Amino acid sequence: MEIDPFIFRLSIFILSIFVGYYVVWSVTPSLHTPLMSVTNAISSVIIVGAIIASLAGNSTEVFNTASIFGYLAIILAAVNIFGGFLVTQRMLAMYKKKKKDK
Amino acid sequence: MSANLLAIFYLVSGVLFILALRGLSSPETSRQGNLYGIIGMIIAISVTIISIGNFSIGFVYLIIFLIIGGTLGAFIAFKIPMTAMPELVAGFHSLVGLAAVFVAISAFLNPEIFDLGYPGDIKIASLVEMSLGAAIGAITFTGSIIAFLKLRGIMSGSPITFVGQHFLNLVLGILLVGLIYYLCKTQSENLFWSLILISFLVGILLIIPIGGADMPVVISMLNSYSGWAAAGIGFTLENTALIITGALVGSSGAILSYIMCKGMNRSFFNVILGGWGATDDISNKKSTEQKPVKSGNADDAAFLMKNASSVIIVPGYGMAVAQAQHALKEMVDSLKKNGVKVSYAIHPVAGRMPGHMNVLLAEASVPYDEVFELEDINNDFANCDVAYVIGANDVTNPVAKTDPQSPIYGMPILDVEKSKSVLFVKRSLSPGYAGIDNDLFYRENTLMLFADAKKMTEEITKNL
């Protein structure tokens, strides 16, 4: 009897929830805002779906109904990826320790 | 590129995303963590493009759109003031939601390219997964838009409720489940569109009854939703990177919602069902009574703080509104020159999103090791001479401990009442978002400073 590949994906999903649970509890509360902006940036990895939608078709037209939605999703995800990572970087750069000589 | 190799690369980028979150356990490792996240994203995007191997004109458009979106995103990231971070995050969530909807639509219209079957004959499992992805994505989209409008002040922050609201939501929820069921049976395109439209409506209805002060929960919740939407699409596309990321983001948002709810001692459902005592008659009556209040000016405040040996600053949303964080830092610097020990106390739900106050203080270059969370500093109020409460109210209200009738009863509060004297910077005596009067205003050791938080803080600095 063969295991359905879906089960493997489900396993990855469930285990990742647990990883996420423990990793996020260890995030210091003062960094909760950067946590939100970085999770926002990484969830834009949905762009891989958008790339497949826009490029993988074998239609001769560049813009057909399926690829247009793909391209739109690429723009949205790109705003998020660049915006999310850069704003996180900008925030994290501001967190400084007390200077020792004070 | 073989499918196996591709899957390994997606796994690698998933692991890098885990490390990105892991880095946030301390400010020192966080910048490196962010770098891991960026590398993970670059890997995921590059291997996807390479594996498709289509470098025709379509690829050129892809690059152009990437650049358009990227430039826009970078522009926003550099221009946005730190005080506007909550609405920025809400806005970004809406984009993830909408992107999930678009990917689901193209998977539905053109399933061959995703290997899911043919139009009208899509694999049932994939259909369920993409419907869930699309529905959650659509709810995230409109919900985040409403949250954005409320945070931005374009829409009133007060809860919008109407008769039969919960019943309507319930009916729509059941309808969504029914639609997914019939969609699987008939593969009808109309059902798919209706599913998305109704989910848009649900997103709006879910967020309008939630008031301004509950926004930290809402943002965290939408954060979580955007993750589950990504995971749904990840299952559809059989993509490990997306599944891992979706699970991470989903659980992260859920934990943040939990922390925020605990910070207000409210259950998640209580928040979601909306309306926090905004029209509470009893509390309104109470606040119209005239009670003696001691109010002072910047001179008095400066005198008190200069002669104190320790001062604890309690910032709240009012500080963000007045953009007073830089003025505050200057005041603290002068105090330190006078030999006063100063620390900051942050309540978990201060501000409009988790960690909002910490970011603002970091922006004003307050060292993060002077900023403490509630549990770590609450005992210190008893030994502190002056508590300087700037733009916070409900989170200091002792009624949360004493009056079981109060809507905020049981909420953990900062014990500012225990310090020798309390300075409240507030524009008026009006109650906070919870709509309840704060007993502290009328106490013997409280001095009210009625002014804009920024102006008052600046004046105090001048008088030090």
Coordinates of C-alpha atoms in Angstrom, one line a residue:
Chain A
M1 CA 0.0 0.0 0.0
E2 CA 1.4 3.3 -1.0
I3 CA 1.1 6.5 1.1
D4 CA -0.6 9.4 -0.6
P5 CA 1.9 12.3 -1.1
F6 CA -0.8 14.5 0.5
I7 CA 0.0 12.8 3.8
F8 CA 3.7 13.9 3.5
R9 CA 2.6 17.5 2.9
L10 CA 0.2 17.3 5.8
S11 CA 3.1 16.0 8.0
I12 CA 5.3 18.9 6.9
F13 CA 2.4 21.3 7.6
I14 CA 1.7 20.0 11.1
L15 CA 5.3 19.8 12.1
S16 CA 5.9 23.3 10.8
I17 CA 3.0 24.6 13.0
F18 CA 4.8 23.1 16.0
V19 CA 8.1 24.6 14.9
G20 CA 6.4 27.9 14.5
Y21 CA 4.8 27.6 17.9
Y22 CA 8.1 27.2 19.7
V23 CA 10.0 29.6 17.6
V24 CA 7.5 32.4 18.0
W25 CA 7.2 31.9 21.8
S26 CA 10.9 32.5 22.0
V27 CA 10.6 35.9 20.2
T28 CA 11.2 38.7 22.6
P29 CA 8.0 40.8 23.0
S30 CA 9.9 44.0 22.1
L31 CA 10.4 42.6 18.6
H32 CA 6.8 41.7 18.0
T33 CA 6.3 44.5 15.5
P34 CA 9.3 43.3 13.3
L35 CA 7.9 39.8 13.8
M36 CA 4.7 40.8 12.1
S37 CA 6.4 42.6 9.3
V38 CA 8.8 39.8 8.6
T39 CA 6.1 37.1 8.7
N40 CA 4.2 39.3 6.2
A41 CA 7.3 39.4 4.0
I42 CA 7.8 35.7 4.0
S43 CA 4.2 34.8 3.5
S44 CA 4.6 36.6 0.1
V45 CA 6.5 33.5 -1.0
I46 CA 3.1 32.9 -2.5
I47 CA 4.7 34.6 -5.4
V48 CA 6.0 31.2 -6.6
G49 CA 2.4 30.3 -7.4
A50 CA 2.0 33.6 -9.2
I51 CA 5.2 33.0 -11.2
I52 CA 3.9 29.5 -12.3
A53 CA 0.6 31.0 -13.2
S54 CA 2.1 33.6 -15.4
L55 CA 5.0 31.7 -17.0
A56 CA 4.1 28.0 -17.1
G57 CA 1.2 28.2 -19.5
N58 CA 1.8 27.0 -23.1
S59 CA -0.5 29.6 -24.6
T60 CA 1.0 31.7 -27.3
E61 CA -0.5 34.9 -25.9
V62 CA 1.5 36.4 -23.0
F63 CA -1.6 37.8 -21.3
N64 CA -4.4 35.3 -21.1
T65 CA -7.0 35.0 -18.3
A66 CA -4.9 32.8 -16.1
S67 CA -1.6 34.6 -16.6
I68 CA -3.1 38.0 -16.0
F69 CA -4.1 37.0 -12.5
G70 CA -0.6 35.6 -12.1
Y71 CA 1.0 38.9 -13.1
L72 CA -1.3 40.9 -10.8
A73 CA -0.4 38.6 -7.9
I74 CA 3.3 39.1 -8.8
I75 CA 3.0 42.9 -8.4
L76 CA 1.1 42.6 -5.1
A77 CA 3.6 40.0 -3.7
A78 CA 6.6 42.1 -4.9
V79 CA 5.3 45.1 -3.0
N80 CA 5.1 42.9 0.1
I81 CA 8.4 41.2 -0.3
F82 CA 10.5 44.4 -0.8
G83 CA 8.3 46.4 1.5
G84 CA 8.2 43.8 4.3
F85 CA 11.9 42.9 4.4
L86 CA 13.1 46.5 4.0
V87 CA 10.8 47.9 6.7
T88 CA 11.9 45.1 9.0
Q89 CA 15.5 45.9 8.3
R90 CA 14.8 49.6 9.0
M91 CA 13.2 48.8 12.3
L92 CA 15.8 46.3 13.4
A93 CA 18.5 48.8 12.7
M94 CA 17.0 51.1 15.4
Y95 CA 17.3 48.6 18.2
K96 CA 20.4 49.5 20.1
K97 CA 21.9 48.6 23.4
K98 CA 23.0 51.1 26.0
K99 CA 26.4 52.5 25.4
K100 CA 28.8 51.0 28.0
D101 CA 30.7 54.3 28.7
K102 CA 27.6 56.0 30.2
Chain B
M1 CA 15.8 21.0 -12.9
S2 CA 14.4 17.7 -11.6
A3 CA 11.3 17.8 -9.4
N4 CA 13.2 16.3 -6.5
L5 CA 16.0 18.9 -6.6
L6 CA 13.3 21.7 -6.9
A7 CA 11.6 20.3 -3.8
I8 CA 14.9 20.3 -1.9
F9 CA 15.4 24.0 -2.7
Y10 CA 12.0 24.8 -1.5
L11 CA 12.7 22.9 1.7
V12 CA 15.9 25.0 2.1
S13 CA 14.1 28.2 1.7
G14 CA 11.4 27.0 4.2
V15 CA 14.2 26.3 6.7
L16 CA 15.7 29.8 6.1
F17 CA 12.4 31.3 6.9
I18 CA 12.3 29.4 10.2
L19 CA 15.8 30.8 11.0
A20 CA 14.5 34.3 10.1
L21 CA 11.9 34.0 12.9
R22 CA 14.4 32.4 15.2
G23 CA 16.7 35.4 14.8
L24 CA 14.0 37.6 16.4
S25 CA 14.6 36.0 19.8
S26 CA 17.1 38.8 20.5
P27 CA 17.8 42.2 18.8
E28 CA 21.5 41.2 18.2
T29 CA 20.6 38.1 16.1
S30 CA 17.6 39.7 14.4
R31 CA 19.3 41.5 11.6
Q32 CA 21.0 38.3 10.6
G33 CA 17.7 36.5 10.8
N34 CA 16.2 39.0 8.4
L35 CA 19.0 38.3 6.0
Y36 CA 18.2 34.6 6.1
G37 CA 14.6 35.5 5.2
I38 CA 15.8 37.5 2.2
I39 CA 18.1 34.6 1.0
G40 CA 15.2 32.1 1.4
M41 CA 13.0 34.3 -0.7
I42 CA 15.6 34.8 -3.4
I43 CA 16.1 31.0 -3.6
A44 CA 12.4 30.3 -3.8
I45 CA 11.9 32.8 -6.6
S46 CA 15.0 31.9 -8.6
V47 CA 14.4 28.1 -8.6
T48 CA 10.8 28.6 -9.6
I49 CA 11.8 30.7 -12.6
I50 CA 14.6 28.3 -13.6
S51 CA 12.4 25.2 -13.3
I52 CA 9.8 26.6 -15.6
G53 CA 12.5 27.6 -18.0
N54 CA 10.3 30.0 -20.0
F55 CA 12.5 32.9 -20.8
S56 CA 10.3 34.3 -23.5
I57 CA 8.6 37.7 -23.5
G58 CA 6.5 36.6 -20.6
F59 CA 9.7 36.5 -18.5
V60 CA 10.5 40.1 -19.4
Y61 CA 7.1 41.1 -18.2
L62 CA 7.6 39.2 -15.0
I63 CA 10.8 41.1 -14.3
I64 CA 9.1 44.4 -15.1
F65 CA 6.2 43.7 -12.7
L66 CA 8.7 42.6 -10.0
I67 CA 10.5 45.9 -10.4
I68 CA 7.3 47.9 -10.3
G69 CA 6.0 46.2 -7.2
G70 CA 9.5 46.1 -5.6
T71 CA 10.1 49.8 -6.2
L72 CA 6.7 50.6 -4.7
G73 CA 7.3 48.4 -1.7
A74 CA 10.8 49.8 -1.1
F75 CA 9.5 53.4 -1.4
I76 CA 6.8 52.7 1.2
A77 CA 9.2 50.9 3.5
F78 CA 11.6 53.9 3.5
K79 CA 9.0 56.7 3.7
I80 CA 6.6 55.3 6.3
P81 CA 6.8 56.9 9.7
M82 CA 7.2 54.5 12.5
T83 CA 4.0 55.7 14.1
A84 CA 2.1 54.4 11.1
M85 CA 3.5 50.9 11.4
P86 CA 0.1 49.3 12.4
E87 CA -1.7 50.5 9.3
L88 CA 1.3 49.5 7.1
V89 CA 1.2 46.0 8.4
A90 CA -2.6 45.9 7.9
G91 CA -2.1 47.1 4.4
F92 CA 0.5 44.5 3.6
H93 CA -1.7 41.8 5.0
S94 CA -4.4 42.8 2.5
L95 CA -1.9 42.4 -0.4
V96 CA -1.0 38.9 0.7
G97 CA -4.7 38.0 0.9
L98 CA -5.5 39.4 -2.5
A99 CA -2.4 37.7 -4.0
A100 CA -3.6 34.4 -2.6
V101 CA -7.0 35.0 -4.2
F102 CA -5.4 35.7 -7.6
V103 CA -3.3 32.6 -7.5
A104 CA -6.3 30.5 -6.6
I105 CA -8.3 32.1 -9.4
S106 CA -5.6 31.3 -12.0
A107 CA -5.2 27.8 -10.6
F108 CA -9.0 27.3 -11.0
L109 CA -9.1 28.8 -14.5
N110 CA -6.0 27.1 -15.8
P111 CA -5.4 23.9 -13.7
E112 CA -3.2 22.2 -16.3
I113 CA -0.2 24.4 -15.7
F114 CA -0.3 23.5 -12.0
D115 CA -0.9 19.9 -12.8
L116 CA -4.2 19.8 -11.1
G117 CA -6.4 18.3 -13.8
Y118 CA -8.4 20.2 -16.4
P119 CA -11.0 23.0 -16.3
G120 CA -14.2 21.4 -15.2
D121 CA -12.4 18.3 -14.0
I122 CA -10.0 19.5 -11.2
K123 CA -8.9 17.0 -8.6
I124 CA -11.3 17.2 -5.7
A125 CA -8.5 17.5 -3.1
S126 CA -6.9 20.4 -5.0
L127 CA -10.3 22.1 -5.4
V128 CA -10.9 22.0 -1.7
E129 CA -7.4 23.3 -1.0
M130 CA -7.7 26.2 -3.5
S131 CA -11.2 27.1 -2.3
L132 CA -9.9 27.3 1.3
G133 CA -6.9 29.3 0.1
A134 CA -9.2 31.7 -1.9
A135 CA -11.8 32.1 0.9
I136 CA -9.3 32.8 3.6
G137 CA -7.3 35.0 1.3
A138 CA -10.4 37.0 0.4
I139 CA -11.4 37.4 4.1
T140 CA -7.9 38.5 4.9
F141 CA -8.0 41.0 2.1
T142 CA -11.2 42.9 3.0
G143 CA -10.7 42.4 6.7
S144 CA -7.3 44.0 6.5
I145 CA -8.7 46.9 4.4
I146 CA -11.2 47.6 7.1
A147 CA -8.5 47.4 9.7
F148 CA -6.3 49.7 7.6
L149 CA -9.1 52.3 7.3
K150 CA -9.9 52.2 11.0
L151 CA -6.2 52.5 12.0
R152 CA -5.6 55.3 9.5
G153 CA -8.6 57.2 10.9
I154 CA -10.4 57.2 7.6
M155 CA -13.1 55.1 9.2
S156 CA -14.3 55.7 12.7
G157 CA -12.6 53.4 15.2
S158 CA -15.8 52.8 17.1
P159 CA -17.5 49.4 16.7
I160 CA -20.2 49.2 14.1
T161 CA -22.9 46.7 15.2
F162 CA -26.4 46.0 14.0
V163 CA -29.1 43.6 15.0
G164 CA -28.7 40.1 13.8
Q165 CA -25.0 40.6 13.0
H166 CA -23.8 37.4 14.5
F167 CA -26.6 35.5 13.0
L168 CA -25.8 36.9 9.5
N169 CA -22.1 35.9 10.0
L170 CA -23.1 32.4 11.0
V171 CA -25.4 32.1 7.9
L172 CA -22.6 33.3 5.6
G173 CA -20.2 30.9 7.2
I174 CA -22.5 28.0 6.7
L175 CA -23.1 29.2 3.1
L176 CA -19.3 29.2 2.5
V177 CA -19.0 25.6 3.6
G178 CA -22.0 24.6 1.4
L179 CA -20.5 26.5 -1.6
I180 CA -17.3 24.6 -1.3
Y181 CA -19.2 21.3 -1.1
Y182 CA -21.2 22.0 -4.2
L183 CA -18.2 23.5 -6.0
C184 CA -16.5 20.1 -5.6
K185 CA -19.6 18.3 -7.0
T186 CA -20.3 20.6 -9.9
Q187 CA -16.9 22.3 -10.6
S188 CA -19.1 25.3 -11.6
E189 CA -17.2 28.6 -12.2
N190 CA -20.1 30.6 -10.9
L191 CA -19.9 28.9 -7.6
F192 CA -16.2 29.7 -7.4
W193 CA -16.8 33.4 -8.0
S194 CA -19.7 33.4 -5.5
L195 CA -17.4 31.8 -2.9
I196 CA -14.9 34.6 -3.4
L197 CA -17.5 37.4 -3.3
I198 CA -19.1 36.0 -0.1
S199 CA -15.7 35.7 1.5
F200 CA -15.0 39.4 0.7
L201 CA -18.2 40.2 2.5
V202 CA -17.4 38.0 5.5
G203 CA -14.1 39.8 5.9
I204 CA -15.8 43.2 6.1
L205 CA -18.5 42.0 8.5
L206 CA -15.9 40.3 10.8
I207 CA -13.9 43.4 11.4
I208 CA -16.4 46.3 11.4
P209 CA -17.8 45.4 14.9
I210 CA -14.3 45.5 16.5
G211 CA -13.2 48.7 18.2
G212 CA -10.0 50.7 17.9
A213 CA -8.5 49.5 21.1
D214 CA -8.9 45.9 20.1
M215 CA -6.8 46.5 16.9
P216 CA -3.8 44.6 18.3
V217 CA -5.8 41.5 18.3
V218 CA -7.3 42.1 14.9
I219 CA -3.9 42.7 13.3
S220 CA -2.5 39.6 14.8
M221 CA -5.5 37.6 13.7
L222 CA -5.3 38.9 10.1
N223 CA -1.5 38.0 10.2
S224 CA -2.5 34.5 11.2
Y225 CA -5.2 34.3 8.4
S226 CA -2.7 35.5 5.7
G227 CA -0.6 32.5 6.8
W228 CA -3.4 30.0 6.6
A229 CA -4.3 31.3 3.1
A230 CA -0.7 30.8 2.0
A231 CA -0.7 27.3 3.4
G232 CA -4.0 26.5 1.5
I233 CA -2.4 27.7 -1.7
G234 CA 0.8 25.7 -0.8
F235 CA -1.2 22.5 -0.6
T236 CA -2.8 23.3 -3.9
L237 CA 0.5 23.9 -5.6
E238 CA 2.2 21.0 -3.6
N239 CA 4.9 23.5 -2.6
T240 CA 6.9 22.8 0.6
A241 CA 8.2 26.4 1.0
L242 CA 4.6 27.7 0.9
I243 CA 3.3 25.1 3.3
I244 CA 6.1 25.6 5.8
T245 CA 5.8 29.4 5.6
G246 CA 2.0 29.3 5.9
A247 CA 2.2 27.2 9.0
L248 CA 4.8 29.5 10.5
V249 CA 3.0 32.7 9.8
G250 CA -0.4 31.1 10.8
S251 CA 0.9 30.0 14.2
S252 CA 2.8 33.2 14.7
G253 CA -0.3 35.3 14.2
A254 CA -2.3 33.0 16.4
I255 CA 0.2 33.2 19.3
L256 CA 0.3 37.0 19.0
S257 CA -3.5 37.1 19.1
Y258 CA -3.4 35.0 22.2
I259 CA -0.8 37.2 23.9
M260 CA -2.9 40.3 23.1
C261 CA -6.1 38.7 24.4
K262 CA -4.3 37.7 27.6
G263 CA -3.0 41.3 27.9
M264 CA -6.7 42.4 28.1
N265 CA -8.0 39.4 30.0
R266 CA -10.5 38.8 27.3
S267 CA -11.3 35.7 25.4
F268 CA -10.6 35.6 21.7
F269 CA -14.3 35.2 20.8
N270 CA -15.2 38.1 23.1
V271 CA -12.9 40.3 21.0
I272 CA -14.1 38.9 17.7
L273 CA -17.8 39.3 18.6
G274 CA -16.9 43.0 18.9
G275 CA -17.9 46.1 20.7
W276 CA -16.1 46.7 24.0
G277 CA -18.3 48.8 26.3
A278 CA -18.1 51.8 23.9
T279 CA -21.7 52.7 24.7
D280 CA -21.7 51.7 28.4
D281 CA -24.3 53.9 30.1
I282 CA -23.1 53.4 33.7
S283 CA -19.5 54.5 33.0
N284 CA -20.7 57.5 31.1
K285 CA -22.8 58.6 34.0
K286 CA -19.9 58.2 36.3
S287 CA -17.6 60.3 34.3
T288 CA -19.9 63.3 34.3
E289 CA -19.7 63.6 38.1
Q290 CA -17.3 66.4 39.1
K291 CA -14.5 65.1 41.3
P292 CA -11.6 67.2 42.4
V293 CA -8.5 66.8 40.2
K294 CA -5.1 68.2 40.8
S295 CA -3.7 69.6 37.7
G296 CA -0.3 71.0 37.2
N297 CA 2.0 72.5 34.7
A298 CA 5.4 71.6 33.2
D299 CA 7.2 73.4 36.0
D300 CA 5.6 71.3 38.7
A301 CA 6.3 68.1 36.7
A302 CA 9.9 69.1 36.1
F303 CA 10.4 69.9 39.8
L304 CA 9.0 66.5 40.9
M305 CA 11.0 64.5 38.4
K306 CA 14.3 66.4 39.0
N307 CA 14.1 65.6 42.7
A308 CA 13.2 62.0 42.2
S309 CA 15.8 59.2 42.4
S310 CA 13.9 56.9 40.0
V311 CA 11.3 57.6 37.3
I312 CA 9.3 55.0 35.3
I313 CA 7.9 56.1 32.0
V314 CA 4.6 54.4 30.9
P315 CA 4.0 55.2 27.2
G316 CA 0.7 54.4 25.4
Y317 CA -1.1 55.0 22.2
G318 CA -1.3 58.8 22.9
M319 CA 2.4 59.0 22.6
A320 CA 2.2 57.6 19.1
V321 CA -0.5 59.9 18.1
A322 CA 1.4 63.0 19.4
Q323 CA 4.6 61.6 17.9
A324 CA 6.2 62.4 21.3
Q325 CA 8.8 59.7 21.4
H326 CA 11.8 61.9 20.4
A327 CA 10.7 64.6 22.9
L328 CA 10.4 62.0 25.5
K329 CA 14.0 60.7 24.8
E330 CA 15.3 64.3 25.2
M331 CA 13.5 64.7 28.5
V332 CA 14.9 61.4 29.8
D333 CA 18.4 62.4 28.7
S334 CA 18.1 65.6 30.8
L335 CA 16.8 63.6 33.7
K336 CA 19.7 61.2 33.5
K337 CA 22.1 64.2 33.6
N338 CA 20.4 65.1 36.9
G339 CA 21.2 61.7 38.2
V340 CA 17.7 60.3 37.9
K341 CA 17.4 56.6 37.2
V342 CA 14.9 56.2 34.3
S343 CA 13.3 53.1 32.9
Y344 CA 10.3 52.4 30.6
A345 CA 7.4 50.1 31.3
I346 CA 5.4 48.6 28.3
H347 CA 2.0 47.0 28.7
P348 CA 1.4 44.1 26.2
V349 CA -1.5 45.9 24.5
A350 CA -0.1 49.5 24.6
G351 CA -0.5 51.0 21.2
R352 CA -2.3 49.5 18.2
M353 CA -0.2 46.5 17.5
P354 CA 2.1 44.0 19.3
G355 CA 5.4 45.7 20.1
H356 CA 4.2 49.1 18.8
M357 CA 5.7 51.1 21.7
N358 CA 9.0 49.3 21.6
V359 CA 9.5 50.2 17.9
L360 CA 8.7 53.9 18.6
L361 CA 11.2 54.0 21.5
A362 CA 13.8 52.3 19.5
E363 CA 13.2 54.9 16.8
A364 CA 14.0 57.6 19.3
S365 CA 17.2 55.6 20.1
V366 CA 16.1 54.5 23.5
P367 CA 18.4 51.6 24.3
Y368 CA 16.3 48.4 24.4
D369 CA 17.7 47.3 27.7
E370 CA 16.0 50.3 29.4
V371 CA 12.6 49.1 28.2
F372 CA 10.8 46.5 30.2
E373 CA 7.7 44.3 29.8
L374 CA 5.0 44.3 32.4
E375 CA 6.1 41.2 34.4
D376 CA 9.6 42.4 34.6
I377 CA 9.0 45.9 35.9
N378 CA 5.7 45.8 37.8
N379 CA 7.3 45.3 41.2
D380 CA 9.5 48.3 40.7
F381 CA 6.7 50.8 40.8
A382 CA 6.5 50.5 44.6
N383 CA 10.1 51.8 44.9
C384 CA 9.8 54.4 42.3
D385 CA 9.3 58.1 43.0
V386 CA 7.5 59.3 39.9
A387 CA 5.5 57.4 37.2
Y388 CA 5.3 59.4 34.1
V389 CA 2.2 58.2 32.1
I390 CA 2.3 59.5 28.6
G391 CA -0.7 58.7 26.5
A392 CA -1.7 55.6 28.4
N393 CA -4.9 55.2 30.4
D394 CA -6.8 51.9 30.6
V395 CA -3.6 49.9 31.1
T396 CA -3.0 51.7 34.4
N397 CA -6.6 51.7 35.7
P398 CA -6.7 50.1 39.2
V399 CA -10.4 49.3 38.7
A400 CA -9.2 46.2 36.7
K401 CA -8.2 44.8 40.1
T402 CA -10.9 46.1 42.4
D403 CA -14.2 46.2 40.5
P404 CA -15.6 42.9 39.2
Q405 CA -18.3 44.9 37.4
S406 CA -15.8 46.7 35.2
P407 CA -15.4 45.6 31.6
I408 CA -11.6 45.5 32.1
Y409 CA -11.8 43.5 35.4
G410 CA -9.0 41.0 35.5
M411 CA -6.8 42.7 32.9
P412 CA -3.2 42.8 34.0
I413 CA -2.3 46.5 34.7
L414 CA 0.9 48.4 35.3
D415 CA 0.8 49.3 39.0
V416 CA 1.6 53.0 38.6
E417 CA -0.7 53.7 41.6
K418 CA 2.1 52.2 43.9
S419 CA 4.6 54.8 43.0
K420 CA 5.0 57.9 45.2
S421 CA 3.6 60.2 42.7
V422 CA 1.9 59.8 39.3
L423 CA 2.1 62.3 36.4
F424 CA -0.6 61.8 33.8
V425 CA 0.0 63.6 30.5
K426 CA -3.4 63.7 28.8
R427 CA -5.4 66.1 26.7
S428 CA -8.5 65.9 28.9
L429 CA -10.2 63.8 31.6
S430 CA -12.0 61.8 29.0
P431 CA -12.1 58.1 29.6
G432 CA -9.9 55.8 27.5
Y433 CA -11.1 53.4 24.7
A434 CA -12.7 51.1 27.2
G435 CA -15.0 53.9 28.1
I436 CA -14.4 53.7 31.8
D437 CA -13.3 56.4 34.2
N438 CA -9.8 56.1 35.7
D439 CA -9.8 56.3 39.5
L440 CA -6.2 57.3 39.5
F441 CA -6.9 60.8 38.1
Y442 CA -8.6 61.8 41.3
R443 CA -6.0 60.5 43.8
E444 CA -4.0 62.6 46.2
N445 CA -0.6 61.7 44.7
T446 CA -1.7 62.2 41.0
L447 CA -0.9 65.3 39.1
M448 CA -2.7 65.7 35.8
L449 CA -0.8 67.5 33.0
F450 CA -3.5 68.6 30.5
A451 CA -1.7 69.1 27.2
D452 CA -0.5 67.5 24.1
A453 CA 2.0 64.8 25.0
K454 CA 4.7 66.2 22.8
K455 CA 4.4 69.9 23.8
M456 CA 4.2 69.0 27.5
T457 CA 7.2 66.8 27.4
E458 CA 9.2 69.5 25.5
E459 CA 8.2 72.1 28.1
I460 CA 9.2 69.8 31.0
T461 CA 12.6 69.4 29.4
K462 CA 13.0 73.2 29.2
N463 CA 12.2 73.4 32.9
L464 CA 14.6 70.7 34.0

